[in-house]
Coordinates of C-alpha atoms and ligand atoms in Angstrom, one line a residue:
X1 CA 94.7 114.0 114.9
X2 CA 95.7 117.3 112.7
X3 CA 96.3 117.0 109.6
X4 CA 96.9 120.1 106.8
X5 CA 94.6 120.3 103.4
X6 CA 95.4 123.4 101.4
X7 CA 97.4 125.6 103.7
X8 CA 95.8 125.3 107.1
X9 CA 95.9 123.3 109.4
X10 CA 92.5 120.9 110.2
X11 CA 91.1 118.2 112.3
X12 CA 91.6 115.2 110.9
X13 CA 88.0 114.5 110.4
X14 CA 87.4 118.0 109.3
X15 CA 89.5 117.7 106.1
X16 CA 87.1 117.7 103.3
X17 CA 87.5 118.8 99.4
X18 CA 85.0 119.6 97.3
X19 CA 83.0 116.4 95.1
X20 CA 84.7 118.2 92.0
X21 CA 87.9 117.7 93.1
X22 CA 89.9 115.7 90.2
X23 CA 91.4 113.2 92.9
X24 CA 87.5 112.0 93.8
X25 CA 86.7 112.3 90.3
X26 CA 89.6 110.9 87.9
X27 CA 91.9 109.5 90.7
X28 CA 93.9 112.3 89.2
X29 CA 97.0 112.7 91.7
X30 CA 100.1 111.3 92.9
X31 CA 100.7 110.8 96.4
X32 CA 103.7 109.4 98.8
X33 CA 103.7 107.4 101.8
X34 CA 106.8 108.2 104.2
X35 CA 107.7 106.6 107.8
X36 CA 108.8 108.5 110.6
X37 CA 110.2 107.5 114.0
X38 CA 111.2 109.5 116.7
X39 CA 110.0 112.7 114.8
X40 CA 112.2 112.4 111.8
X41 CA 111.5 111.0 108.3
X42 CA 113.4 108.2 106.5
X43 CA 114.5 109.0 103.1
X44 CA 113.0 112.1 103.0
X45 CA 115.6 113.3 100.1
X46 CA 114.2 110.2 98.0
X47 CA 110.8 110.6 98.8
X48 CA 111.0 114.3 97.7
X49 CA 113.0 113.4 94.5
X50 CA 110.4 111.1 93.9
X51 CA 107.3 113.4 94.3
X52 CA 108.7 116.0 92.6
X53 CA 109.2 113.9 89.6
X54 CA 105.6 112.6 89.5
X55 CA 103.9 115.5 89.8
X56 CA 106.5 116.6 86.7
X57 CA 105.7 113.5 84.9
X58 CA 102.0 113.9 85.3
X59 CA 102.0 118.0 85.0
X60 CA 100.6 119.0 88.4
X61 CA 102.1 122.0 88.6
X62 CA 103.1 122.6 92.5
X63 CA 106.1 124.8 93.1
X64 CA 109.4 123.6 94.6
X65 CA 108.5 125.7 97.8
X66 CA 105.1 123.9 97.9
X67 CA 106.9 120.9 98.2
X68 CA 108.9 122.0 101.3
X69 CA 106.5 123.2 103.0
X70 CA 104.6 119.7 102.7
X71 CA 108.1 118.5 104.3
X72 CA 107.6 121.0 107.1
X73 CA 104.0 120.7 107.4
X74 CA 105.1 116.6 108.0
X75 CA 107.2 117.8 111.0
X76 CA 105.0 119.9 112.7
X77 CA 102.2 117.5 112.7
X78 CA 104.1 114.6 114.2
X79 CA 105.3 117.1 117.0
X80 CA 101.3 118.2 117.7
X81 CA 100.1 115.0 117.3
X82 CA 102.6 114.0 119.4
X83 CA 103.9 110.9 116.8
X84 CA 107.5 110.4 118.0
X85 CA 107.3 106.7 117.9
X86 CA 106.6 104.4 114.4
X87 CA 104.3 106.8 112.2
X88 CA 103.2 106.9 108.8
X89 CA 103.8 110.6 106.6
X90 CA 100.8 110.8 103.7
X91 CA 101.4 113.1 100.7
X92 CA 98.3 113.8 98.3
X93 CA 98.3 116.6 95.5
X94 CA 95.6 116.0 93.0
X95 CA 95.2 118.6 90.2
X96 CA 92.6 120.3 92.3
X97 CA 88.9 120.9 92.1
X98 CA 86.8 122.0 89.0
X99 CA 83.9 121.2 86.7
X100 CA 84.1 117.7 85.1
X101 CA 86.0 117.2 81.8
X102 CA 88.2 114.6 81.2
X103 CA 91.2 117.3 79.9
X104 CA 93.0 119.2 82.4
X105 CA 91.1 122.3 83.9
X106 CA 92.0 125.6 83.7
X107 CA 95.5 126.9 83.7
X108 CA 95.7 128.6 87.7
X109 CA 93.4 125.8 89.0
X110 CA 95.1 125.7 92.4
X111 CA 96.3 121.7 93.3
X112 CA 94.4 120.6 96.1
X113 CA 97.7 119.2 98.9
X114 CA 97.0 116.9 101.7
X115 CA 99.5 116.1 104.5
X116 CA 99.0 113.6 107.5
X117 CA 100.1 111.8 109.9
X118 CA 99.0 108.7 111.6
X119 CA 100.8 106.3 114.4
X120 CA 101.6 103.2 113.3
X121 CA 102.0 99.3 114.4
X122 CA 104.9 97.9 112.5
X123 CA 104.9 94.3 111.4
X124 CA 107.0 92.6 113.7
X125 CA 104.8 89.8 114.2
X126 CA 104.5 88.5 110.4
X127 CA 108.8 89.6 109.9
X128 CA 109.2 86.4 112.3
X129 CA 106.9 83.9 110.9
X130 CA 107.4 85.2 107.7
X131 CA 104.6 86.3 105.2
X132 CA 102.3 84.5 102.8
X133 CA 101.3 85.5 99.0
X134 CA 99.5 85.2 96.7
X135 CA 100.1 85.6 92.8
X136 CA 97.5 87.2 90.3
X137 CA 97.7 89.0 86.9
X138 CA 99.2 92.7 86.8
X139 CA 96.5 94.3 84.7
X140 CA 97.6 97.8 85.2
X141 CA 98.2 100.2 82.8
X142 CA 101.9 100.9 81.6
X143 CA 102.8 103.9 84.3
X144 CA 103.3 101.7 87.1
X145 CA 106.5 103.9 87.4
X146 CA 104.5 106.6 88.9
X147 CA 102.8 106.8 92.3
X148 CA 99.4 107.9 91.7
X149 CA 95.9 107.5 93.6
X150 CA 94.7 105.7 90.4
X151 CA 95.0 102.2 93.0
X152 CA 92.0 100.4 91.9
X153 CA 94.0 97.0 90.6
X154 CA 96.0 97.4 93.5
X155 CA 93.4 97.3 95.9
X156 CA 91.4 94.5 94.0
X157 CA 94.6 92.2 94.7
X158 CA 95.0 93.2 98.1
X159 CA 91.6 92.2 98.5
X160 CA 91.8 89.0 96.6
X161 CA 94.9 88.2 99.1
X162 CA 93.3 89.1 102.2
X163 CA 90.1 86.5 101.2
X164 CA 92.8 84.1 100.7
X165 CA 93.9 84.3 104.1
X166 CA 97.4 85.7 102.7
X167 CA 99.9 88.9 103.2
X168 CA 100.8 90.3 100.1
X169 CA 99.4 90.0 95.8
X170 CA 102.4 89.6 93.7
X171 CA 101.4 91.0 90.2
X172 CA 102.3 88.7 87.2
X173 CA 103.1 90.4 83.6
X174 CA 103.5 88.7 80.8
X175 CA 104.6 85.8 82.3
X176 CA 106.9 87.8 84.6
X177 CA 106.6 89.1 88.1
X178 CA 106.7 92.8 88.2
X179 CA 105.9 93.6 92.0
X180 CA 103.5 93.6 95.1
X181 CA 100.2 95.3 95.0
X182 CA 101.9 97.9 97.3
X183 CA 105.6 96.8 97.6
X184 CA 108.8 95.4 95.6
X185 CA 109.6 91.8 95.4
X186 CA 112.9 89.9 95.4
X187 CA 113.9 86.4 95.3
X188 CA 117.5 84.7 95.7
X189 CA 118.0 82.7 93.0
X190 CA 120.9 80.5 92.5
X191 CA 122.8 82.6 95.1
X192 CA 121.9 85.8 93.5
X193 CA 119.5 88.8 94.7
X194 CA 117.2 89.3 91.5
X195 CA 114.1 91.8 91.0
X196 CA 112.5 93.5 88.6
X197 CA 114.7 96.1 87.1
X198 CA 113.1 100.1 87.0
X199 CA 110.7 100.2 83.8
X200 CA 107.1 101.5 83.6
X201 CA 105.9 98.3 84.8
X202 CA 107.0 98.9 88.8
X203 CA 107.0 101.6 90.7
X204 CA 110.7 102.4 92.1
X205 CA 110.7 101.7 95.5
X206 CA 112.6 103.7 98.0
X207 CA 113.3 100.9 99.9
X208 CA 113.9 98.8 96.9
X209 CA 116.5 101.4 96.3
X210 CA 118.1 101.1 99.9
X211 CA 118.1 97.7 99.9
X212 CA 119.9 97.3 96.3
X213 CA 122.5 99.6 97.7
X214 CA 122.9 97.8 100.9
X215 CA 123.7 94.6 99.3
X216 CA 125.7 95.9 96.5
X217 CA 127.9 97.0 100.0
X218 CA 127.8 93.8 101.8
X219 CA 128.8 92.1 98.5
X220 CA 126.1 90.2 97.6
X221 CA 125.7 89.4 93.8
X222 CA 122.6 91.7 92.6
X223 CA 120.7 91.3 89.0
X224 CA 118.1 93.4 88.0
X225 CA 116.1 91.3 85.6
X226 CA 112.8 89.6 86.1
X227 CA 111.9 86.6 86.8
X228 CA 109.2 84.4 86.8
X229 CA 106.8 82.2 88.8
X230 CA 108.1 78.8 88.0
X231 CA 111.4 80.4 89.1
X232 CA 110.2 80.4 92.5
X233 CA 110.6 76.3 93.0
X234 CA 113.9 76.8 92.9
X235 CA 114.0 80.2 95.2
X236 CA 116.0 80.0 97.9
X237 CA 114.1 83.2 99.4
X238 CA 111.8 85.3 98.7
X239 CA 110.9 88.9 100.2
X240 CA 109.2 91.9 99.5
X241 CA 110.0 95.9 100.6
X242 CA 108.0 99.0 101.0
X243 CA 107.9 101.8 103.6
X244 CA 105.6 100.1 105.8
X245 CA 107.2 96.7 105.6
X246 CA 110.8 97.7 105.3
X247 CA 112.0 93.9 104.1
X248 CA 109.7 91.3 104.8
X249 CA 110.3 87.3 103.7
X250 CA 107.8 85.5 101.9
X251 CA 107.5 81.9 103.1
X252 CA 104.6 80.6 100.9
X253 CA 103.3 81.7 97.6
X254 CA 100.2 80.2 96.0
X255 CA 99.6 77.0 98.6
X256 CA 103.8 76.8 98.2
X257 CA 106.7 76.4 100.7
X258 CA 109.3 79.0 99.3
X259 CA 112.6 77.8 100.6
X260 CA 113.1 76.3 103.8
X261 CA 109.5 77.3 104.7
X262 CA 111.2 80.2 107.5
X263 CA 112.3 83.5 106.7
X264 CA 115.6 82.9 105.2
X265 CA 119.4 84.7 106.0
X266 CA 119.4 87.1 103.0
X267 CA 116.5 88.9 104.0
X268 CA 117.3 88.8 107.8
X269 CA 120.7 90.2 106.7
X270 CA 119.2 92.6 104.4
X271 CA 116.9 94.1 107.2
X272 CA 119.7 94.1 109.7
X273 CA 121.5 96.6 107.2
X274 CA 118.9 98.7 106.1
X275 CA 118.0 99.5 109.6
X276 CA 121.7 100.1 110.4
X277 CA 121.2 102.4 107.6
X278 CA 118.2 104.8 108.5
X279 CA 119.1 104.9 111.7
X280 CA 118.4 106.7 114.2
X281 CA 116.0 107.4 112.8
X282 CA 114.0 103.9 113.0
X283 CA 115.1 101.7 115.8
X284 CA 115.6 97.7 115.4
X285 CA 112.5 96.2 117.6
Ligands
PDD301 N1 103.2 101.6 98.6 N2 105.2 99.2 94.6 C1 104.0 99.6 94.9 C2 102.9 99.4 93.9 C3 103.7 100.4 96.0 O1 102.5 100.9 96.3 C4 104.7 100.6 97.0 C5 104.5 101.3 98.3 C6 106.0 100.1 96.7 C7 107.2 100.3 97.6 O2 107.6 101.6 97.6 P1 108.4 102.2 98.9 O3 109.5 101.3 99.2 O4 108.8 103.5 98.4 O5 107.4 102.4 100.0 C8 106.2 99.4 95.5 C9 102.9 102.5 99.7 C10 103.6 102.1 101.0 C11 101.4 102.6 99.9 O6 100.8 102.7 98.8 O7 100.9 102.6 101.0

């Protein structure tokens, strides 16, 4: 596989930055994570928007022509590594290499940018039994709203989920649930789509925002407020979203049967439409 660090073009395995680097060293960087199929990327505009603003809202200064070539870079490495079914587009810019201190380096330290590409298996499989979760406290800090490589509670509750023989961690805050370790959750509840509404404490999904529009236009009633854990014995459904997942039903959380136990009809119609709506570009299976 190639893959592109810093303006060329590398093997895979051959893209290596330097131990100073402020990603390795501070987890100092933002990335994205994009999904292509047949060549093309879904909700690129968003995924751009969203980019853009993090490296703004964390002051990585990359230029607006950096940014396009990282969406050109995505395209030419899908067509030479031959990617035109399911694949996954990676965006990395850290604030670039430089001896250690904690404030930023030098103004004109160059960002260190990392594109690549890698084939993917989507999950089809766990869509039809539906998935399990787990729930466990949200101890990150208060800028969940941005994507960064700073993943380490994330990854700790993935973990924790995985031992547990389970899908997905569903972060609790304050009593409330914000999101998945690496996705958006939802519920129906009393008839009604609810999930976390945008605030520091999630990050805004671009399939959260996809699938908020696709039900406002099927008509489905949509609150964004949270809700809580002992609101899920009443849930009539429960799903989470992200790029990899697209919309993907929760059937048990914590040992318990959401719903009817089987992936329910909101999120089956949900899916059904946000297909319809990236398509072409990513085929029902
Ligand atoms: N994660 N919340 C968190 C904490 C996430 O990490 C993600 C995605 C989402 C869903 O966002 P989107 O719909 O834009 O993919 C929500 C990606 C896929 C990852 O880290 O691999």
């Amino acid at each position: 596989m190639r893959s592109y660090l810093n303006g060329k073009f590398v093997d895979a395995d051959a893209a290596v930055v330097p131990v100073t680097d402020r990603g390795f060293m501070f987890g100092d960087g933002v990335y994205e994570v994009t999904r292509s199929a047949g060549g093309d990327l879904i909700e690129l505009t968003r995924h751009v928007r969203r980019l853009t603003r993090n490296l703004r809202e964390m002051a990585i200064s990359l230029r607006e022509s950096d940014v396009a070539t990282m969406v050109d870079v995505s395209r030419t490495l899908l067509r030479d590594n031959r990617l035109d079914g399911d694949a996954l587009v990676y965006w990395q810019v850290t604030r670039g290499a430089a001896p250690r201190v904690h404030q930023f380096p030098p103004v004109g330290t160059v960002p260190t940018v990392y594109v690549a590409t890698m084939p993917v298996t989507l999950p089809h499989a766990v869509r039809t039994r539906g998935a399990v979760a787990i729930t466990t406290p949200d101890i990150r800090w208060a800028r969940c709203d941005v994507k960064t490589v700073n993943l380490l509670p994330n990854t700790l509750a993935k973990q924790r989920a995985v031992e547990s023989g389970a899908d997905e961690a569903i972060f609790v805050r304050d009593g409330t649930i914000t999101e998945g370790a690496s996705s958006n959750v939802f519920a129906v509840l009393d008839g009604e789509l609810r999930t976390h509404p945008r605030s520091p404490y999630i990050l805004p999904g671009v399939t959260r925002d996809v699938v908020l529009e696709v039900a406002g236009e099927a008509g489905m009633s949509v609150r964004e407020e949270p809700f809580r854990p002992d609101d899920l014995a009443r849930a009539s459904e429960l799903f989470f979203t992200s790029t990899f997942n697209d919309v993907m039903p929760i059937v048990r959380v914590d040992g318990r049967t959401i719903g009817s136990g089987r992936p329910g009809p909101v999120a089956q119609q949900l899916y059904a439409a946000f297909l319809e709506r990236v398509s072409p570009v990513a085929a029902a299976p």
